[in-house]
Coordinates of C-alpha atoms in Angstrom, one line a residue:
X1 CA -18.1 43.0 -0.5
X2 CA -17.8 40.2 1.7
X3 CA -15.3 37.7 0.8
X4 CA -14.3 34.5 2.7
X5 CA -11.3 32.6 2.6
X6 CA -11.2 28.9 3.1
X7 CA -7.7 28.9 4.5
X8 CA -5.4 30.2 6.4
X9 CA -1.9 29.9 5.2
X10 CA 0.3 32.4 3.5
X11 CA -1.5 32.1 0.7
X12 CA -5.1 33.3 2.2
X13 CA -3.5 35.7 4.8
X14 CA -1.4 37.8 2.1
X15 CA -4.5 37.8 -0.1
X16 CA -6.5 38.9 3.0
X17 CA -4.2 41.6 3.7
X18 CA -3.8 42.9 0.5
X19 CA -7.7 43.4 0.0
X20 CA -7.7 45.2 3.5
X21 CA -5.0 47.9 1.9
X22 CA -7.1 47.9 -1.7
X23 CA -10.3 47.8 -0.1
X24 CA -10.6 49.5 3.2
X25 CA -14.6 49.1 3.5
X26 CA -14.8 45.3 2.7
X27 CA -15.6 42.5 4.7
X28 CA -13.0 39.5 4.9
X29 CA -13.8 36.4 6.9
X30 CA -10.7 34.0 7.3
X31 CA -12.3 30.1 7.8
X32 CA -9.4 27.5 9.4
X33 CA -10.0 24.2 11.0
X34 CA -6.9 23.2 11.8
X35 CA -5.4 26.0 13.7
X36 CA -7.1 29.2 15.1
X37 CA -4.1 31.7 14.2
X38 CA -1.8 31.7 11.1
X39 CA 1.5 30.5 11.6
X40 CA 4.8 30.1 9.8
X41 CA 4.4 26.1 8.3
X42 CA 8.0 26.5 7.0
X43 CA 9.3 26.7 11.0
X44 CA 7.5 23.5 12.5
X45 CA 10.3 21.4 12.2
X46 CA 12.4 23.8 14.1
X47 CA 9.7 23.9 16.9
X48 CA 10.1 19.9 17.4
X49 CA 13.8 20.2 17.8
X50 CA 13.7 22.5 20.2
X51 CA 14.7 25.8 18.2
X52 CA 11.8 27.4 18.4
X53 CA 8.9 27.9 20.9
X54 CA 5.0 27.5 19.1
X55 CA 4.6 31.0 19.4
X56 CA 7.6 32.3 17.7
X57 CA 6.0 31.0 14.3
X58 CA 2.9 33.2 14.4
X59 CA 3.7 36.2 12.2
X60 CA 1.4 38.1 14.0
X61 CA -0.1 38.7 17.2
X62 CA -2.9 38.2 18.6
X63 CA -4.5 41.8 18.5
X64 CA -3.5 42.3 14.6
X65 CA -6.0 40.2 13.8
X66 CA -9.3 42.4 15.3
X67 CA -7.1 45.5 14.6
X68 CA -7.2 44.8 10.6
X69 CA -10.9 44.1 10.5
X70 CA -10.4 40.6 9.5
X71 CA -12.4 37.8 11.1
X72 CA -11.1 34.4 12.1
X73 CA -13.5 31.6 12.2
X74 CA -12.1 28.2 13.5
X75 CA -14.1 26.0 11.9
X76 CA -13.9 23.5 8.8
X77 CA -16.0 24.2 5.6
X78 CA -17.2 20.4 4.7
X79 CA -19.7 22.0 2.0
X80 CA -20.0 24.9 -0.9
X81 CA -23.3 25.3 -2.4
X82 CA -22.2 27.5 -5.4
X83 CA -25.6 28.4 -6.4
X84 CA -26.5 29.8 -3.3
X85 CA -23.0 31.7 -2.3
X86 CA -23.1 29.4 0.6
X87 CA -20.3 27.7 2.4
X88 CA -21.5 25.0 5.3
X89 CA -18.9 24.6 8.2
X90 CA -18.6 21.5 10.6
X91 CA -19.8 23.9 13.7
X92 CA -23.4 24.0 12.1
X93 CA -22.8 27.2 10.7
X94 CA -23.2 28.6 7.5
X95 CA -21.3 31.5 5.9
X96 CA -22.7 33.6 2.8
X97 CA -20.1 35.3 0.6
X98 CA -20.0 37.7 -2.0
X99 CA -16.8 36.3 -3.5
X100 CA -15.0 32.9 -2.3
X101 CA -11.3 32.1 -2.8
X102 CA -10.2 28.4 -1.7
X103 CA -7.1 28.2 -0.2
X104 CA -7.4 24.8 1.2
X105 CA -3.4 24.0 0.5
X106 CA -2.2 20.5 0.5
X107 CA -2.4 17.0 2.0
X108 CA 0.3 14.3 2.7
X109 CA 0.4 12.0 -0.4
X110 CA 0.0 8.5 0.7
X111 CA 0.3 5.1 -1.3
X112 CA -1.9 2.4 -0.1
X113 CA 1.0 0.0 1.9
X114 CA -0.4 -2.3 4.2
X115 CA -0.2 -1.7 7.7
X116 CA -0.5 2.4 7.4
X117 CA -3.4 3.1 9.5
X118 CA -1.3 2.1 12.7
X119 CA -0.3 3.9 15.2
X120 CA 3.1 6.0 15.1
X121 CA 2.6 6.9 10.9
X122 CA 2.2 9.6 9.4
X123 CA 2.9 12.8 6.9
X124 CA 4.4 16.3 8.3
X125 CA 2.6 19.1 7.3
X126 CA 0.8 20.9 9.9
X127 CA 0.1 21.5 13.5
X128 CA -1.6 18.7 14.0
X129 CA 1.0 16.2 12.5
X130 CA 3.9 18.3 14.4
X131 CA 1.8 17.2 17.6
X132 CA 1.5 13.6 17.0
X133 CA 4.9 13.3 16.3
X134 CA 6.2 15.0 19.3
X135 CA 3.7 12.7 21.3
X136 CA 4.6 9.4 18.9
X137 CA 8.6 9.8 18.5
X138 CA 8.7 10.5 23.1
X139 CA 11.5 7.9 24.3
X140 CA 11.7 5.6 21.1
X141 CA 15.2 4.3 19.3
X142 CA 14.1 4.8 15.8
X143 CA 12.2 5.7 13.3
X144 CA 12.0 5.2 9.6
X145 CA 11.3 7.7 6.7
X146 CA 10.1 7.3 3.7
X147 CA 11.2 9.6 0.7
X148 CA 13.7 11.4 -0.5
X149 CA 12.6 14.9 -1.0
X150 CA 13.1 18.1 1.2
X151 CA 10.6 16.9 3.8
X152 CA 12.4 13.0 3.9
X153 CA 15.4 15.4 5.0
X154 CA 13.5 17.6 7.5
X155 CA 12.0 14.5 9.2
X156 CA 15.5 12.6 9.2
X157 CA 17.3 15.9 10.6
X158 CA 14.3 16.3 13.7
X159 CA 14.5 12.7 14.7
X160 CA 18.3 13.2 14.9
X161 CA 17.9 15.7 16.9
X162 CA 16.6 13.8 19.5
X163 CA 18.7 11.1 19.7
X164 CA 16.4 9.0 17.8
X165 CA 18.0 7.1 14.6
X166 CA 16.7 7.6 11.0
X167 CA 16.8 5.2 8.4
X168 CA 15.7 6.4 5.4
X169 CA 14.2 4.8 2.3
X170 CA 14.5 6.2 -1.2
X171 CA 13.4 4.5 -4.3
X172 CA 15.9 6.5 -6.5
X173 CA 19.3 5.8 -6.8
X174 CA 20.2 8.6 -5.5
X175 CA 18.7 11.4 -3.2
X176 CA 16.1 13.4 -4.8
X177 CA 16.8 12.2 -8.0
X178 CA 14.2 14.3 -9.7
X179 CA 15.8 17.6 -8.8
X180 CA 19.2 17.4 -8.0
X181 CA 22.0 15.9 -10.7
X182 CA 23.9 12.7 -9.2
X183 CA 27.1 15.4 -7.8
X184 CA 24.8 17.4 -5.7
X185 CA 22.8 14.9 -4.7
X186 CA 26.5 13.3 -3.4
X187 CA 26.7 16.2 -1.3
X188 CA 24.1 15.6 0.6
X189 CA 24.8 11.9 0.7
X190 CA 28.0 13.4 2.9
X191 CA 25.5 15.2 5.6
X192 CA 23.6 12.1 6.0
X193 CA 27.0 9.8 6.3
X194 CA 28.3 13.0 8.7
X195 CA 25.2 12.8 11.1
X196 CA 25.0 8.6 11.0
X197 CA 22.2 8.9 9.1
X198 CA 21.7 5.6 6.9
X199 CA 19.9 5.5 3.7
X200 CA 18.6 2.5 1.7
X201 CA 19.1 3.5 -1.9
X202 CA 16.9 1.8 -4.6
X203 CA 14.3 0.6 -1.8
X204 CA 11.0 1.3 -1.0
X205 CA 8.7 0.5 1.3
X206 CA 6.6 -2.5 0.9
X207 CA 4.6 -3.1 4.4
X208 CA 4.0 -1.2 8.1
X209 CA 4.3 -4.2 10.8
X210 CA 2.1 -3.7 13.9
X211 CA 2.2 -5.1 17.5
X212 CA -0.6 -6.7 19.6
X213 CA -1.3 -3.0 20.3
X214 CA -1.9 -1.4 17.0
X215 CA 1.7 0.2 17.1
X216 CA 4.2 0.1 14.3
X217 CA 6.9 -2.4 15.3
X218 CA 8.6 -2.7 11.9
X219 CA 9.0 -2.2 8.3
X220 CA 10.0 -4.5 5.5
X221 CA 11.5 -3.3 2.2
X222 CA 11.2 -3.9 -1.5
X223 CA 14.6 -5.5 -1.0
X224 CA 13.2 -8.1 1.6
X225 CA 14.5 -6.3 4.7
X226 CA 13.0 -5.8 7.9
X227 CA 14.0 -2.6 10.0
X228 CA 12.6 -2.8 13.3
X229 CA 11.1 0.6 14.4
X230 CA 8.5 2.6 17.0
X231 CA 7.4 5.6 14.1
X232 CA 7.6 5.7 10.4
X233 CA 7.3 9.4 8.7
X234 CA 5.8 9.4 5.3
X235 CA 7.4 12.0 2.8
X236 CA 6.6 10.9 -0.6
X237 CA 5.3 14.4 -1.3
X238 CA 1.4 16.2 -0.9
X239 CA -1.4 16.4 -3.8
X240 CA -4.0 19.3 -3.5
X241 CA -6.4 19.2 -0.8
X242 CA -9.9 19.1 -3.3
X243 CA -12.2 17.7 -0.3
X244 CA -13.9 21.3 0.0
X245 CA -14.4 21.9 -3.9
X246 CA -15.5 18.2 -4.8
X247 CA -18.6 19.1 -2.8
X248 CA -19.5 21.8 -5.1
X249 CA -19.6 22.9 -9.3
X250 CA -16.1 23.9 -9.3
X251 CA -14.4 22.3 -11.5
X252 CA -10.8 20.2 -10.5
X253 CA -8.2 17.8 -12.1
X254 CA -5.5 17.2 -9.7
X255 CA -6.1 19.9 -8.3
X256 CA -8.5 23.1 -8.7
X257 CA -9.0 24.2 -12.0
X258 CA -8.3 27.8 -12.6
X259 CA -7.1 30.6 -15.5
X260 CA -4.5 32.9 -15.4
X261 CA -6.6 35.3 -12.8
X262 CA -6.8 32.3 -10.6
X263 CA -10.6 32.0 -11.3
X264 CA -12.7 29.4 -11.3
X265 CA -15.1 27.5 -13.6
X266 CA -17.7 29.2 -11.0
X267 CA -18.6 32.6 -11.0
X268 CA -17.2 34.6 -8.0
X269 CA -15.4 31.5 -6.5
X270 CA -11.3 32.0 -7.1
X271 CA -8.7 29.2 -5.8
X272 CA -4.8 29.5 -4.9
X273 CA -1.9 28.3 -3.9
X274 CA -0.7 24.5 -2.8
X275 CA -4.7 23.5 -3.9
X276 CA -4.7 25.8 -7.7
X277 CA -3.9 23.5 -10.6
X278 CA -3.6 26.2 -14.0
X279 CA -5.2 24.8 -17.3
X280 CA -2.6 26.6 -19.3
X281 CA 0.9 26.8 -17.6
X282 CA 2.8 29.4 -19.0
X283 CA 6.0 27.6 -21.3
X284 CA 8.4 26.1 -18.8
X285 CA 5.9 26.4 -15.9
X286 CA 4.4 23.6 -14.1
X287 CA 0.6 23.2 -13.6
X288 CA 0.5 23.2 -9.8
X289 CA 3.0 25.3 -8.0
X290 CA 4.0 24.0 -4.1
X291 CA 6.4 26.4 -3.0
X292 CA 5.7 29.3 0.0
X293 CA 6.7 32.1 -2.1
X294 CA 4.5 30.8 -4.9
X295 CA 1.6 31.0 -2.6
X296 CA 2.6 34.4 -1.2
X297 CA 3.0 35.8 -4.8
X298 CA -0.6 34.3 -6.1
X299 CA -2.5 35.2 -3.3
X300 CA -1.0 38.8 -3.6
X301 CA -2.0 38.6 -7.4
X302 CA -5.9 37.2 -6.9
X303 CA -6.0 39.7 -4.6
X304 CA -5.9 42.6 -7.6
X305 CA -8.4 41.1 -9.2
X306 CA -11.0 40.1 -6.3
X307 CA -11.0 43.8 -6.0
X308 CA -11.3 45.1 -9.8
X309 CA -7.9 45.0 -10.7
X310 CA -8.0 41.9 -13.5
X311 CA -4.1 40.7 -12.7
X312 CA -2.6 37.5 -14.6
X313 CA -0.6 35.6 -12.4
X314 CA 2.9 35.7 -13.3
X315 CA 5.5 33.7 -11.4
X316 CA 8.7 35.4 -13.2
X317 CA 12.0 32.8 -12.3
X318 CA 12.1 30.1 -10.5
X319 CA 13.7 29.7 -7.2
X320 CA 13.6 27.7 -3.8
X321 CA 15.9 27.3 -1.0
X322 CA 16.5 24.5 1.5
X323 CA 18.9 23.1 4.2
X324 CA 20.1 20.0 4.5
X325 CA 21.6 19.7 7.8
X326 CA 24.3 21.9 7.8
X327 CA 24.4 22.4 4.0
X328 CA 22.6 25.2 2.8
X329 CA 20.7 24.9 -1.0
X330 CA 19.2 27.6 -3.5
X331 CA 18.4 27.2 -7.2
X332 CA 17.0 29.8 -9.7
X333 CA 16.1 29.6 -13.0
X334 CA 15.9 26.3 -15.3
X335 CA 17.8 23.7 -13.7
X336 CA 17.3 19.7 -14.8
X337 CA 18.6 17.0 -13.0
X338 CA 20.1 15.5 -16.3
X339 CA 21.2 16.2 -19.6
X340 CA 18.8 18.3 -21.2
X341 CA 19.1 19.0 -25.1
X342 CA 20.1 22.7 -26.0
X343 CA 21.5 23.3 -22.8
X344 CA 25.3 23.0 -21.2
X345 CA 26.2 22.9 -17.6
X346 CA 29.3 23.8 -15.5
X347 CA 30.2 22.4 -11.8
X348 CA 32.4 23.4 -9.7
X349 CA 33.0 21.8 -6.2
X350 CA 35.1 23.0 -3.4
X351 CA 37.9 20.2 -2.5
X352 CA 36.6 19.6 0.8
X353 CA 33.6 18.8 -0.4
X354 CA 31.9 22.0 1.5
X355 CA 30.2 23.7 -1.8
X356 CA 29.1 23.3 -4.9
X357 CA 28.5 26.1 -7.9
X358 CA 26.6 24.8 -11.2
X359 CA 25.4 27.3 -14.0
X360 CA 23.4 25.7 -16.2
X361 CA 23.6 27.3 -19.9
X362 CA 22.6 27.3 -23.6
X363 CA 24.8 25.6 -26.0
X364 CA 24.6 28.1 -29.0
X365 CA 25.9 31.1 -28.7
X366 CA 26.3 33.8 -27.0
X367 CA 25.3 30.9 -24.1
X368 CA 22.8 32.7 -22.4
X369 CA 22.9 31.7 -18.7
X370 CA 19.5 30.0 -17.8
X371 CA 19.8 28.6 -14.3
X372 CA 21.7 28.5 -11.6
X373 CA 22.4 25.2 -8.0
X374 CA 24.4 26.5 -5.1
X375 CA 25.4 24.5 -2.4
X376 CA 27.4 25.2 0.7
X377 CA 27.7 29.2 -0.7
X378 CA 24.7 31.8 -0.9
X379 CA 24.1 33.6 -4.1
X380 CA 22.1 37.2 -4.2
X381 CA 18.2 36.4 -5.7
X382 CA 17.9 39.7 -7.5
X383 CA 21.3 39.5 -9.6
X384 CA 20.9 35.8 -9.9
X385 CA 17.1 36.6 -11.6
X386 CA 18.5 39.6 -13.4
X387 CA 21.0 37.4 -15.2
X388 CA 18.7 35.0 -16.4
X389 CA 15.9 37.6 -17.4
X390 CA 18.5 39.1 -19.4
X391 CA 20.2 36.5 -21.2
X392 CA 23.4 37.1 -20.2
X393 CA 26.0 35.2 -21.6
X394 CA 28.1 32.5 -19.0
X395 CA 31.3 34.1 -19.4
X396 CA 30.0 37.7 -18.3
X397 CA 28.3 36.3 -15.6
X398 CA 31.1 34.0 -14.0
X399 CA 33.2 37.5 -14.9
X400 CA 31.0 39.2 -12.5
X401 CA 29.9 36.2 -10.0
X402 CA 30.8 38.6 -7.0
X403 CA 28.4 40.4 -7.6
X404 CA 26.2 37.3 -6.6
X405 CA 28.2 36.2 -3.7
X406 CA 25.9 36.8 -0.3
X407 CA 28.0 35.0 2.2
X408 CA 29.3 36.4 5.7
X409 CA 32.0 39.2 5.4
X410 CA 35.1 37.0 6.3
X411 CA 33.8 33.6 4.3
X412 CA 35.6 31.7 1.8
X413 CA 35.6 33.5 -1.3
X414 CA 35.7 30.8 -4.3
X415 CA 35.1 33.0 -7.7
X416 CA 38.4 32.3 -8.6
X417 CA 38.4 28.9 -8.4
X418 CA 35.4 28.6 -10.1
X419 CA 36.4 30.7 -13.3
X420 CA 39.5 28.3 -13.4
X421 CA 37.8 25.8 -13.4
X422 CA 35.4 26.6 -16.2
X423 CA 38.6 28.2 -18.3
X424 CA 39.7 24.6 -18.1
X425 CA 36.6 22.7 -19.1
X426 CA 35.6 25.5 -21.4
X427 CA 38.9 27.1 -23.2
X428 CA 37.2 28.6 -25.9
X429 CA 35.0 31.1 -23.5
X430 CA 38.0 32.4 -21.2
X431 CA 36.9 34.3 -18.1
X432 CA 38.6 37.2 -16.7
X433 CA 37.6 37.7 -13.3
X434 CA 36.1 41.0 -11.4
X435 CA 37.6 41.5 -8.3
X436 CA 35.5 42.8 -6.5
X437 CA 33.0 41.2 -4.5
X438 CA 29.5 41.8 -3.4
X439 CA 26.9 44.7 -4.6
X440 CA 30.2 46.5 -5.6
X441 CA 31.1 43.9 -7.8
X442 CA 28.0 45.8 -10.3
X443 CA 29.4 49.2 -10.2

């Protein structure tokens, strides 16, 4: 078997490595234009500010590479001819394949604002754009981004870094008003008021001003303002990258059409991670999946079935993670933004406005816990997702929340506080609390 992989990102290198262990004797060929190596896209922002050198965010050396069989070709596909197994790369090359998976990830999302094509704008999401805006943001006063998602943040918190002030735009009244409910979201209002970061709530971004050398000089608002800047970031999120499969058969929406064994409507040809779009979500699931993990996890899975094993993908609980400055974010489970029929939820935050607890729950009983938001506090992933598989009702859970806690030996320990506080918004569930903290808090 020879399969290529259009894509190198976690999502094509797992699924490369995990048909080297189940298939020893095949042939895999790895096909990457942007970059010649894998590398850790999580870690770029830490590179720009200094954290990190570019070579500490390649998993892997160099040798592991020819030592695994696998063959890197740094090149870009710009055709698939389905009908002939053929994929057409930008070198003049062409590759035959036995089977194909399309990895192809995503691509900054861009509205069409006047003035965007200048100089000193752009997205972050790989290599390249990490290198422009090291060369773009050298020696200037400000910047401006766009969005108010976990990359608006990122983008804000490197620019700081250097020195260089960020303003930043978001439309909602509140930051990242689609995940996080209006108390969260007030913590991280705090981190941006802490680090003299301003933000222009309820504004959006209406037009890029240029200079007489096709630089941005400017940008006005919605609201009629003009913010004088050298470099605007765009992070109003990233759609699929279909360029490779809209040359072909195969088959996309707003992203790449696929089943529950991440095939194809063409035989042989497979698609996941950022650039997979699933015709039938699971219930609760979302069509396309953006996460790393979810792109670890589903090229793991079509790896099973590229080599005989038939394997639905199934993404069990949800979780992600984030940092906001110094303030440290994880979710699990089903966690709304608002008020959300059939379900109850309990905060708790810390007085210094340090971190946040909310357990999100089922208003019938026994209140089966359904979801979890921590902020400023780390709770363990395995007993936050055996909770939730399980059912388990909110008062057993905030009985046993040591057994979640994951922070540093000597940290603040806040169970108690928080089972007060939900004795006194919820009387009729009283909460005894476990004293013990930790993985000994389970036994």
């Amino acid at each position: 078997m020879h399969l290529v992989i259009v894509g190198n990102g976690i999502t094509g290198v797992t699924c490369a490595l995990t048909v080297r262990r189940l298939r020893p004797d095949a042939r895999i060929t790895l096909v990457e234009g942007e970059s010649a190596h894998h590398y850790a896209r999580t870690a770029l922002m830490y590179v720009y500010m200094g954290h990190l050198r570019p070579s500490d965010i390649k998993p892997y050396e160099d040798w592991f590479w020819a030592e695994n069989r696998l063959e890197l070709v740094h090149a870009t596909a710009t055709a698939l001819h389905t009908a002939d197994n053929l994929l057409v790369l930008d070198n003049g090359a062409t590759l035959a394949y036995d089977q194909l998976l399309l990895a192809t990830g995503s691509e900054s999302r861009r509205p069409a604002w006047p003035g965007q094509h200048l100089a000193g704008v752009q997205g972050l999401y790989g290599l390249p754009d990490l290198e422009a805006m090291a060369r773009d943001t050298h020696g200037i006063a400000r910047g401006v981004v766009v969005g108010g998602g976990l990359i608006g943040v990122e983008l804000a918190e490197m620019l700081h870094s250097r020195g260089i002030e960020p303003v930043v735009l978001v439309r909602d009244g509140h930051y990242w008003a689609s995940v996080l409910p209006p108390e969260e979201a007030h913590l991280v209002d705090l981190q941006f008021e802490e680090n003299g970061v301003p933000v222009r709530y309820h504004t959006e971004l209406a037009e890029i001003l240029g200079d007489a050398h096709g630089r941005v000089r400017a940008v006005r608002t919605t609201r009629g303002e003009e913010i004088a800047c050298q470099w605007v970031g765009i992070a109003t999120g990233v759609a699929p990258n279909l360029t490779l499969a809209q040359t072909s058969a195969v088959e996309t929406d707003r992203g790449i059409l696929v089943d529950e064994l991440l095939r194809t409507n063409v035989p042989n040809v497979y698609a996941a991670g950022d650039c997979a779009q699933f015709r039938r979500p699971a219930a609760g699931e979302v069509p396309i999946e953006q996460l790393w993990y979810t792109g670890r996890m589903q090229g793991e899975t079509v790896a099973h079935t590229l080599c005989g094993q038939p394997t639905p993908y199934r993404r069990g609980v949800w979780f992600n993670s984030a940092k906001f400055f110094n303030l440290e974010y994880q979710t699990y489970g089903q966690a709304p933004a608002g008020p959300t029929p059939g379900l109850n939820s309990f905060y708790w935050e810390h007085l210094g406005s340090r971190a946040a607890f909310r357990v999100y729950f089922r208003a019938e009983a026994p209140h089966a816990v359904v979801g979890f938001n921590a902020l400023g506090l780390r709770l363990r992933q395995a007993v936050c997702e055996q909770w939730i598989r399980q059912q388990a009702p909110v008062a057993a859970v905030l009985a046993g929340l040591g057994a979640a806690n994951f922070d540093a030996e000597f940290a603040p320990q806040h169970e108690a506080a928080i089972v007060a506080a939900f004795n006194r918004q919820f009387p009729q569930q009283p909460v005894a609390l476990a004293r013990r903290r930790g993985l000994f808090a389970r036994f």
